[in-house]
Structure formats: structure tokens, C-alpha cells
């Protein structure tokens, strides 16, 4: 039987490793994005939901300025002295949790007296389901409680993003952290990244399930394509003389095309049209109009494949083969360059769609994707 990752598991392993009981266990979920990709850092619209896979953080307090962190399935117990004069160098996976410690200390002015941290997670890493936000938000909500810092859920989300941007060095937006902090059962989170307005949108999925097809192609957001897409968006903002790409509407696309090189224009076109698709998707989910949702997902995927160029042949295959087997909607999800695609599938058809997708991958010479369904779930919380 597979290992059950939960708060009790994290508490038990904490005790075994450090020899005393944690003061508490907190957790935060990963997320799947229904629609709205690479729009968050362009002050646009996104519609993710928190998934029923979480990262648990069991935490104990120390008094010597030292922070020790271990994570189930990750190598070693990383130890860093926050009491020393200079800021410690944070590297590898521990930059995520320790980066949050550093950023929250800066934000709240609270000195780091020291912690022992034990992490356990069933969010797959590098799969486009934001294991990074899950780990950041679990640690951040814990420190906010332990320090009685009084930060709002939005503040905690932004602190997680700041740790990822400045300590890990990945120039990602804040969609993932907002989904992880504000997730609600049966609902998606409609976030306007300009006004920072957050609204839970009941999904009414009924007999439909969200199937994740993780290609297991790993990405890195600190290097490569993600960063270069972000740069292209920033350069378009400069050339167009706007403050963000949100200021560019669809009826300005012609004028935009004349001012930008061909490739940069396609990047902008993706972002501008994706914002419209998110708004339409909120309406379509409200009306339970799965045909419209299917069309919006298809247009979003095509835009990411052809204009933003962040899909991969394996992601395209996951989308195409799931649709051919009866999914009503499918698209790649997350930052791209690998990771996962999602499909909306009638519950009764899930097994046959999974089989068809696996067979299509084998026939194309790929390793079959890891497939599982996810359920919209509660955001970050204290468990014990
Ligand atoms: P994603 O967020 O899509 O899963 P990222 O590249 O943004 O992918 O983040 C994945 C990285 O986050 C991992 O390679 C690891 O460094 C770190 N990470 C995520 N979850 C954990 C965990 N439970 N324990 C330790 N490190 C983790
Ligand atoms: Mg991530």
C-alpha cells in the first residue's frame, strides 16, 4: 500500500528525527490551473484551484538561531545558522523553505530564534502542480502563526512568491501561492492579478472529474524558457509604453503587431487573448456549459503551443489523446516546458481515458504519464 502522507505522518517523522514533539503541523496544497497561463506576472486573470495533495510542515522551536530542515524523499538534514552576522547562503531544495524563513523574518522584523522543520508531501515535484507554492505556503502560514505575525492570506502568498523570486531565483508570478492560500472545496479561485481581488468560483463539476496527466518531463523555472518568456513580456511592455500587458486589449492587437517583432507579438497575443478566455471560462463554469469550456481549453492550449511556445510534444499528445478518448476539455497546465496536462472527463469514462492516453504514449515511444484525478480542496491551514 502506498504511504499515507498526512499531518500525523509528518509529526511522527519529526519526532523520530529530532527526538521531541513539534509545536504543530501546518499544510498547504498544490494547485492545478484551469485556465490563465503566464498571465499572473502580466497583471492578468487566472483560474486555478487547490488540489487534494498537500505539503505538511511539522515544526519545533529552537533558541539558538539555527534552522534545520529535512524533507521526506529529499536528501539530508540541512542546517543553517540564521543567528550569524551575514545572511546565510541558501541552495538546492532547502532554498524554498529556508527562503520563506528569511523573507518572513525580513517582512515582520522578527528575528529567527531557530526552528526544526520536517516536511512531507504528496504533491509531485516539477509536474506543473506547484509543489513549490505548497512548500512555501505551508512554511509561511506556520511561521505566521508561531510568530503571531498577523499577516493576511494575500501577504503570506506574496511572501512565498518573494522567497521563490529572490532566494530560489525563479521569476515566477503569484498565482500558485494565491491558489494554495485561498483554495476552497469544490471551487476554483478567480484571481485578478492587477487588483489582487480573489473570488471563489463554485465549479459544479458534478459527474466530471479533473484528470492530471503528468508527462514527468521535468522543468526548471529558474533557468530557461520561463525566464525568457517573462523577459519577452517585459520588453513588450516597454515598447508599447504601457504599465503592464493587462493594459493591452484585444482591439489593440493590430496596433501592437505593427510595433513588435513577430515572435514578441505572438507572446503578447497569447497573454491578451488568454485573459479573455479566463473571463469566459468563469462564465462557462457558472453555466456548467462544458462545450464552451472545451472550446476555451482548446483555444488556450493552441495559444500556448503556437504563440507562447511553452508546450511539448508529450503535453500535446496528452491533450489530443484524452480528447480523442472522450474528455470534454483538455489543456496543458502550469508554466510549461514539461509537467502536466489536465482533462475534464465524465467520472464513468476516467478509466478508459487513462488507458487510451497510456496507450497513445507507448505507441509514440514515450514513457506513459503518471495519471490521477484531483479534487478542488481547502487552502493552507493548521492541522495539528
Ligand atoms: P512545481 O512547482 O511545478 O512542482 P518547481 O520547479 O517550481 O516545480 O518546484 C519544484 C522544486 O521545489 C523541487 O525541485 C524542490 O527543489 C522544491 N520542492 C518542492 N516540494 C518539495 C518538498 N516536499 N521537499 C523539498 N523540496 C521541495
Ligand atoms: Mg513551481
Short mmCIF file of C-alpha atoms and ligand atoms in Angstrom, two decimals:
data_model
loop_
_atom_site.label_atom_id
_atom_site.label_comp_id
_atom_site.label_asym_id
_atom_site.label_seq_id
_atom_site.Cartn_x
_atom_site.Cartn_y
_atom_site.Cartn_z
CA UNK A 1 0.00 0.00 0.00
CA UNK A 2 1.19 3.49 -0.78
CA UNK A 3 2.46 5.63 2.09
CA UNK A 4 -0.21 7.94 3.53
CA UNK A 5 1.22 11.42 3.73
CA UNK A 6 -0.69 13.39 6.35
CA UNK A 7 -0.17 15.59 9.39
CA UNK A 8 0.27 12.62 11.76
CA UNK A 9 2.92 11.16 9.45
CA UNK A 10 4.84 14.44 9.44
CA UNK A 11 4.57 14.73 13.25
CA UNK A 12 5.76 11.13 13.75
CA UNK A 13 8.75 11.53 11.45
CA UNK A 14 9.61 14.86 13.05
CA UNK A 15 9.74 13.19 16.46
CA UNK A 16 11.80 10.29 15.21
CA UNK A 17 14.33 12.59 13.55
CA UNK A 18 14.66 15.38 16.12
CA UNK A 19 13.77 13.48 19.31
CA UNK A 20 10.97 15.75 20.57
CA UNK A 21 7.39 16.69 19.60
CA UNK A 22 6.68 19.50 17.13
CA UNK A 23 4.68 22.53 18.30
CA UNK A 24 2.30 21.99 15.41
CA UNK A 25 1.78 20.77 11.87
CA UNK A 26 0.62 23.04 9.06
CA UNK A 27 -0.13 22.18 5.45
CA UNK A 28 -0.73 23.81 2.09
CA UNK A 29 -1.93 22.28 -1.18
CA UNK A 30 -0.52 22.22 -4.67
CA UNK A 31 -2.73 23.56 -7.43
CA UNK A 32 -3.98 22.84 -10.90
CA UNK A 33 -4.65 25.77 -13.15
CA UNK A 34 -7.89 25.52 -15.09
CA UNK A 35 -7.02 28.42 -17.36
CA UNK A 36 -4.92 31.60 -17.41
CA UNK A 37 -1.28 30.70 -18.06
CA UNK A 38 1.63 33.17 -17.78
CA UNK A 39 -0.96 35.89 -17.14
CA UNK A 40 -0.25 36.32 -13.42
CA UNK A 41 3.02 38.23 -13.81
CA UNK A 42 1.34 40.30 -16.52
CA UNK A 43 -1.31 41.65 -14.11
CA UNK A 44 -3.88 39.44 -15.80
CA UNK A 45 -6.53 36.88 -14.86
CA UNK A 46 -6.13 33.29 -13.63
CA UNK A 47 -8.47 30.47 -12.57
CA UNK A 48 -6.59 27.81 -10.58
CA UNK A 49 -7.84 25.52 -7.82
CA UNK A 50 -6.10 23.99 -4.81
CA UNK A 51 -5.77 20.21 -5.17
CA UNK A 52 -6.19 17.39 -2.66
CA UNK A 53 -2.44 16.87 -2.46
CA UNK A 54 -0.57 18.79 0.19
CA UNK A 55 2.78 19.55 1.74
CA UNK A 56 2.84 19.14 5.52
CA UNK A 57 5.29 21.05 7.71
CA UNK A 58 5.89 19.83 11.26
CA UNK A 59 7.79 22.49 13.19
CA UNK A 60 9.60 22.71 16.51
CA UNK A 61 11.18 25.81 18.05
CA UNK A 62 14.81 26.33 19.00
CA UNK A 63 16.55 29.19 20.75
CA UNK A 64 20.00 29.20 19.14
CA UNK A 65 19.28 30.81 15.74
CA UNK A 66 19.76 27.52 13.91
CA UNK A 67 17.24 26.22 11.41
CA UNK A 68 17.31 22.55 10.50
CA UNK A 69 15.12 21.23 7.73
CA UNK A 70 14.52 17.74 6.39
CA UNK A 71 12.05 16.58 3.78
CA UNK A 72 10.65 13.10 3.14
CA UNK A 73 12.32 11.75 0.00
CA UNK A 74 14.89 14.58 -0.20
CA UNK A 75 18.49 14.16 0.81
CA UNK A 76 19.89 15.16 4.18
CA UNK A 77 19.11 17.40 7.12
CA UNK A 78 20.08 20.90 6.02
CA UNK A 79 21.32 23.13 8.83
CA UNK A 80 21.69 26.89 8.56
CA UNK A 81 22.73 29.45 11.17
CA UNK A 82 20.39 32.44 10.99
CA UNK A 83 21.93 33.88 14.14
CA UNK A 84 25.21 34.69 12.36
CA UNK A 85 26.01 38.22 11.19
CA UNK A 86 25.78 37.60 7.47
CA UNK A 87 22.76 36.28 5.55
CA UNK A 88 23.22 32.56 5.02
CA UNK A 89 23.61 31.13 1.52
CA UNK A 90 20.60 29.01 0.68
CA UNK A 91 20.91 26.39 -2.02
CA UNK A 92 19.13 23.37 -3.51
CA UNK A 93 15.66 22.33 -2.37
CA UNK A 94 16.15 23.86 1.06
CA UNK A 95 16.13 27.33 -0.54
CA UNK A 96 12.32 27.01 -0.75
CA UNK A 97 11.56 26.52 2.97
CA UNK A 98 14.57 28.48 4.24
CA UNK A 99 13.92 31.29 1.75
CA UNK A 100 10.48 31.64 3.33
CA UNK A 101 12.04 31.81 6.81
CA UNK A 102 14.37 34.55 5.59
CA UNK A 103 11.69 36.57 3.79
CA UNK A 104 9.17 36.36 6.65
CA UNK A 105 11.84 37.47 9.07
CA UNK A 106 12.61 40.47 6.82
CA UNK A 107 8.92 41.32 6.36
CA UNK A 108 7.90 41.06 10.02
CA UNK A 109 11.16 42.22 11.59
CA UNK A 110 11.01 39.05 13.71
CA UNK A 111 14.45 37.59 14.50
CA UNK A 112 14.88 33.91 13.62
CA UNK A 113 15.35 32.23 17.01
CA UNK A 114 15.56 28.89 15.24
CA UNK A 115 13.36 26.04 14.11
CA UNK A 116 13.44 22.36 13.33
CA UNK A 117 11.30 21.60 10.28
CA UNK A 118 10.18 18.27 8.88
CA UNK A 119 8.36 18.30 5.53
CA UNK A 120 6.30 15.58 3.90
CA UNK A 121 4.39 15.99 0.67
CA UNK A 122 2.33 14.08 -1.85
CA UNK A 123 2.44 16.90 -4.41
CA UNK A 124 4.62 15.65 -7.30
CA UNK A 125 7.58 17.97 -7.84
CA UNK A 126 8.24 19.71 -11.14
CA UNK A 127 4.93 18.43 -12.52
CA UNK A 128 3.27 21.81 -13.00
CA UNK A 129 1.13 21.28 -9.88
CA UNK A 130 3.17 23.74 -7.85
CA UNK A 131 4.92 21.73 -5.22
CA UNK A 132 6.92 24.95 -4.83
CA UNK A 133 3.93 27.02 -3.67
CA UNK A 134 2.79 24.16 -1.42
CA UNK A 135 6.10 24.07 0.41
CA UNK A 136 6.34 27.88 0.60
CA UNK A 137 2.80 28.38 1.87
CA UNK A 138 2.99 25.52 4.41
CA UNK A 139 6.11 27.01 5.97
CA UNK A 140 4.88 30.61 5.70
CA UNK A 141 1.49 30.02 7.33
CA UNK A 142 3.26 28.10 10.11
CA UNK A 143 5.71 30.93 10.84
CA UNK A 144 2.90 33.48 10.68
CA UNK A 145 1.11 31.51 13.45
CA UNK A 146 4.20 30.76 15.54
CA UNK A 147 5.33 34.39 15.42
CA UNK A 148 1.77 35.69 15.73
CA UNK A 149 2.71 37.97 12.85
CA UNK A 150 -0.86 38.71 11.75
CA UNK A 151 -0.16 38.59 8.02
CA UNK A 152 -3.18 38.22 5.74
CA UNK A 153 -3.51 35.27 3.37
CA UNK A 154 -2.58 37.59 0.50
CA UNK A 155 0.52 38.78 2.38
CA UNK A 156 1.57 35.18 3.03
CA UNK A 157 1.08 34.31 -0.65
CA UNK A 158 3.22 37.27 -1.71
CA UNK A 159 5.90 36.33 0.83
CA UNK A 160 6.07 32.87 -0.74
CA UNK A 161 6.46 34.41 -4.18
CA UNK A 162 9.15 36.76 -2.88
CA UNK A 163 11.12 33.81 -1.48
CA UNK A 164 10.86 32.00 -4.81
CA UNK A 165 11.88 35.10 -6.78
CA UNK A 166 14.69 36.41 -4.60
CA UNK A 167 16.10 33.36 -2.81
CA UNK A 168 15.45 30.49 -5.24
CA UNK A 169 15.88 32.85 -8.20
CA UNK A 170 12.82 31.71 -10.20
CA UNK A 171 11.00 34.73 -11.68
CA UNK A 172 7.53 33.20 -11.23
CA UNK A 173 4.26 35.02 -10.60
CA UNK A 174 1.98 34.68 -7.59
CA UNK A 175 -0.92 32.63 -8.95
CA UNK A 176 0.27 29.41 -7.32
CA UNK A 177 0.64 30.88 -3.86
CA UNK A 178 -2.80 32.54 -4.03
CA UNK A 179 -4.40 29.23 -5.09
CA UNK A 180 -2.60 27.45 -2.25
CA UNK A 181 -3.65 30.06 0.33
CA UNK A 182 -7.24 30.70 -0.80
CA UNK A 183 -8.33 27.26 -2.08
CA UNK A 184 -11.84 26.14 -1.19
CA UNK A 185 -13.52 22.75 -1.62
CA UNK A 186 -15.43 22.37 -4.91
CA UNK A 187 -14.28 25.79 -6.09
CA UNK A 188 -11.75 27.46 -8.31
CA UNK A 189 -10.03 30.70 -7.35
CA UNK A 190 -10.64 33.58 -9.75
CA UNK A 191 -7.78 35.99 -9.17
CA UNK A 192 -7.33 39.36 -10.79
CA UNK A 193 -3.58 39.89 -10.58
CA UNK A 194 -3.95 43.66 -11.11
CA UNK A 195 -6.49 44.46 -8.37
CA UNK A 196 -5.45 41.37 -6.30
CA UNK A 197 -9.14 40.64 -5.97
CA UNK A 198 -9.76 36.96 -5.10
CA UNK A 199 -13.10 35.24 -5.62
CA UNK A 200 -14.04 31.58 -5.12
CA UNK A 201 -15.97 30.28 -8.14
CA UNK A 202 -18.07 27.18 -7.34
CA UNK A 203 -17.25 24.69 -10.08
CA UNK A 204 -20.29 22.41 -10.02
CA UNK A 205 -18.23 19.67 -11.63
CA UNK A 206 -20.97 17.15 -10.79
CA UNK A 207 -20.20 13.95 -12.66
CA UNK A 208 -17.00 15.33 -14.16
CA UNK A 209 -13.52 14.83 -12.77
CA UNK A 210 -10.25 16.62 -13.38
CA UNK A 211 -7.67 14.14 -14.65
CA UNK A 212 -3.99 15.06 -14.36
CA UNK A 213 -1.61 13.58 -16.93
CA UNK A 214 1.91 14.21 -15.67
CA UNK A 215 4.36 13.66 -18.52
CA UNK A 216 7.17 13.52 -15.92
CA UNK A 217 9.26 15.77 -18.13
CA UNK A 218 10.89 17.99 -15.53
CA UNK A 219 11.23 21.74 -15.93
CA UNK A 220 13.22 24.37 -14.10
CA UNK A 221 11.73 27.82 -13.78
CA UNK A 222 14.92 29.47 -12.56
CA UNK A 223 16.56 28.93 -15.92
CA UNK A 224 15.46 28.63 -19.50
CA UNK A 225 12.12 29.20 -21.15
CA UNK A 226 10.05 30.56 -18.27
CA UNK A 227 12.51 33.37 -17.65
CA UNK A 228 12.83 34.18 -21.35
CA UNK A 229 9.02 34.35 -21.76
CA UNK A 230 8.86 36.73 -18.86
CA UNK A 231 11.56 38.88 -20.44
CA UNK A 232 9.69 38.99 -23.75
CA UNK A 233 6.57 40.23 -21.94
CA UNK A 234 8.59 42.89 -20.10
CA UNK A 235 10.19 44.10 -23.33
CA UNK A 236 6.75 44.35 -24.99
CA UNK A 237 5.55 46.48 -22.08
CA UNK A 238 8.49 48.85 -22.69
CA UNK A 239 7.98 49.11 -26.45
CA UNK A 240 4.22 49.61 -26.11
CA UNK A 241 4.61 52.23 -23.37
CA UNK A 242 2.03 50.56 -21.10
CA UNK A 243 2.49 49.69 -17.45
CA UNK A 244 1.50 46.03 -17.85
CA UNK A 245 0.19 43.76 -20.63
CA UNK A 246 -3.22 44.00 -18.95
CA UNK A 247 -3.47 47.46 -20.49
CA UNK A 248 -3.47 45.90 -23.95
CA UNK A 249 -6.96 44.88 -25.07
CA UNK A 250 -7.86 42.62 -27.99
CA UNK A 251 -8.81 45.57 -30.17
CA UNK A 252 -5.29 46.97 -29.69
CA UNK A 253 -3.68 43.81 -31.10
CA UNK A 254 -3.38 45.18 -34.67
CA UNK A 255 -1.51 48.25 -33.49
CA UNK A 256 0.60 46.03 -31.21
CA UNK A 257 1.53 43.79 -34.13
CA UNK A 258 2.95 46.75 -36.04
CA UNK A 259 5.22 47.77 -33.17
CA UNK A 260 6.65 44.40 -32.15
CA UNK A 261 8.77 41.78 -33.83
CA UNK A 262 6.87 38.70 -34.94
CA UNK A 263 7.85 36.47 -32.03
CA UNK A 264 7.27 39.04 -29.28
CA UNK A 265 3.88 39.83 -30.80
CA UNK A 266 2.85 36.18 -30.53
CA UNK A 267 3.87 36.19 -26.84
CA UNK A 268 1.70 39.26 -26.23
CA UNK A 269 -1.19 37.85 -28.25
CA UNK A 270 -1.22 34.77 -26.02
CA UNK A 271 -1.40 36.83 -22.83
CA UNK A 272 -4.05 39.24 -24.14
CA UNK A 273 -6.32 36.51 -25.54
CA UNK A 274 -5.78 34.26 -22.50
CA UNK A 275 -7.19 36.96 -20.21
CA UNK A 276 -10.39 36.99 -22.27
CA UNK A 277 -10.57 33.20 -22.15
CA UNK A 278 -10.32 33.23 -18.35
CA UNK A 279 -13.27 35.63 -18.07
CA UNK A 280 -15.28 33.48 -20.46
CA UNK A 281 -14.33 30.33 -18.56
CA UNK A 282 -15.64 31.78 -15.28
CA UNK A 283 -18.98 32.36 -17.02
CA UNK A 284 -18.91 28.92 -18.68
CA UNK A 285 -18.21 27.09 -15.40
CA UNK A 286 -21.01 29.12 -13.77
CA UNK A 287 -23.40 27.96 -16.50
CA UNK A 288 -22.00 24.40 -16.46
CA UNK A 289 -21.50 24.84 -20.19
CA UNK A 290 -18.94 22.09 -20.79
CA UNK A 291 -18.99 22.57 -24.54
CA UNK A 292 -17.86 26.17 -24.11
CA UNK A 293 -15.25 25.07 -21.56
CA UNK A 294 -13.95 22.54 -24.10
CA UNK A 295 -13.56 25.26 -26.72
CA UNK A 296 -11.83 27.63 -24.30
CA UNK A 297 -9.40 24.94 -23.14
CA UNK A 298 -8.64 24.05 -26.79
CA UNK A 299 -8.00 27.67 -27.72
CA UNK A 300 -5.83 28.13 -24.62
CA UNK A 301 -3.76 25.06 -25.42
CA UNK A 302 -3.31 26.09 -29.06
CA UNK A 303 -2.21 29.54 -27.92
CA UNK A 304 0.38 28.06 -25.57
CA UNK A 305 1.57 25.63 -28.22
CA UNK A 306 1.75 28.01 -31.19
CA UNK A 307 2.03 31.56 -29.84
CA UNK A 308 3.67 31.33 -26.41
CA UNK A 309 5.52 28.13 -27.36
CA UNK A 310 5.64 26.50 -23.92
CA UNK A 311 4.04 23.15 -24.72
CA UNK A 312 5.96 19.97 -25.60
CA UNK A 313 5.09 17.09 -27.95
CA UNK A 314 4.26 14.91 -24.92
CA UNK A 315 1.90 17.55 -23.49
CA UNK A 316 0.25 17.93 -26.91
CA UNK A 317 -0.18 14.16 -27.07
CA UNK A 318 -1.77 14.06 -23.60
CA UNK A 319 -4.27 16.71 -24.69
CA UNK A 320 -5.04 15.14 -28.07
CA UNK A 321 -5.29 11.55 -26.87
CA UNK A 322 -7.51 12.38 -23.88
CA UNK A 323 -9.87 14.39 -26.10
CA UNK A 324 -9.97 11.58 -28.66
CA UNK A 325 -10.90 9.15 -25.87
CA UNK A 326 -13.84 11.25 -24.67
CA UNK A 327 -12.53 14.05 -22.42
CA UNK A 328 -14.74 17.15 -22.80
CA UNK A 329 -11.86 19.61 -22.33
CA UNK A 330 -8.07 19.36 -22.08
CA UNK A 331 -5.06 21.63 -21.96
CA UNK A 332 -1.54 21.74 -20.56
CA UNK A 333 -1.42 23.35 -17.11
CA UNK A 334 1.26 25.29 -15.29
CA UNK A 335 4.37 27.02 -16.54
CA UNK A 336 5.04 24.57 -19.36
CA UNK A 337 8.22 23.05 -20.87
CA UNK A 338 7.11 19.72 -19.40
CA UNK A 339 4.93 18.99 -16.43
CA UNK A 340 1.27 18.09 -16.68
CA UNK A 341 -1.85 18.46 -18.77
CA UNK A 342 -5.37 18.32 -17.34
CA UNK A 343 -8.59 16.98 -18.81
CA UNK A 344 -12.22 17.21 -17.74
CA UNK A 345 -13.65 13.73 -18.01
CA UNK A 346 -17.03 12.23 -17.08
CA UNK A 347 -16.43 10.06 -13.98
CA UNK A 348 -17.54 6.84 -15.69
CA UNK A 349 -15.09 7.42 -18.53
CA UNK A 350 -11.99 8.13 -16.45
CA UNK A 351 -10.57 4.57 -16.61
CA UNK A 352 -10.93 4.30 -20.39
CA UNK A 353 -9.44 7.75 -20.99
CA UNK A 354 -6.46 6.87 -18.77
CA UNK A 355 -5.91 3.64 -20.69
CA UNK A 356 -6.18 5.36 -24.07
CA UNK A 357 -3.70 8.08 -23.04
CA UNK A 358 -1.21 5.49 -21.73
CA UNK A 359 -1.52 3.52 -24.97
CA UNK A 360 -1.01 6.63 -27.11
CA UNK A 361 2.17 7.43 -25.17
CA UNK A 362 3.53 3.92 -25.56
CA UNK A 363 2.73 3.92 -29.29
CA UNK A 364 4.60 7.22 -29.70
CA UNK A 365 7.63 5.84 -27.86
CA UNK A 366 7.13 7.85 -24.64
CA UNK A 367 7.00 6.56 -21.11
CA UNK A 368 3.28 6.63 -20.11
CA UNK A 369 2.35 9.65 -18.00
CA UNK A 370 1.53 9.44 -14.31
CA UNK A 371 -2.26 9.82 -14.23
CA UNK A 372 -4.53 10.62 -11.30
CA UNK A 373 -7.62 12.71 -10.61
CA UNK A 374 -7.59 15.77 -8.39
CA UNK A 375 -10.38 17.40 -6.38
CA UNK A 376 -10.70 21.13 -5.57
CA UNK A 377 -9.73 21.37 -1.91
CA UNK A 378 -9.11 23.63 1.05
CA UNK A 379 -6.17 26.01 1.11
CA UNK A 380 -3.37 26.32 3.64
CA UNK A 381 -4.28 25.53 7.24
CA UNK A 382 -3.05 24.37 10.63
CA UNK A 383 -3.68 20.63 11.01
CA UNK A 384 -2.33 19.86 14.49
P1 LIG B 1 6.49 22.69 -9.39
O1 LIG B 1 6.17 23.84 -8.52
O2 LIG B 1 5.70 22.67 -10.65
O3 LIG B 1 6.37 21.37 -8.68
P2 LIG B 1 9.09 23.90 -9.34
O4 LIG B 1 10.30 23.72 -10.19
O5 LIG B 1 8.50 25.24 -9.25
O6 LIG B 1 8.01 22.82 -9.82
O7 LIG B 1 9.43 23.45 -7.85
C1 LIG B 1 9.94 22.15 -7.59
C2 LIG B 1 11.10 22.24 -6.60
O8 LIG B 1 10.63 22.68 -5.32
C3 LIG B 1 11.75 20.90 -6.33
O9 LIG B 1 12.73 20.59 -7.30
C4 LIG B 1 12.36 21.13 -4.94
O10 LIG B 1 13.57 21.86 -5.05
C5 LIG B 1 11.34 22.03 -4.29
N1 LIG B 1 10.36 21.24 -3.51
C6 LIG B 1 9.04 21.10 -3.77
N2 LIG B 1 8.43 20.32 -2.87
C7 LIG B 1 9.38 19.93 -2.01
C8 LIG B 1 9.40 19.09 -0.83
N3 LIG B 1 8.31 18.49 -0.38
N4 LIG B 1 10.58 18.95 -0.19
C9 LIG B 1 11.70 19.56 -0.63
N5 LIG B 1 11.75 20.35 -1.72
C10 LIG B 1 10.61 20.54 -2.40
MG1 LIG B 2 6.56 25.87 -9.03
#
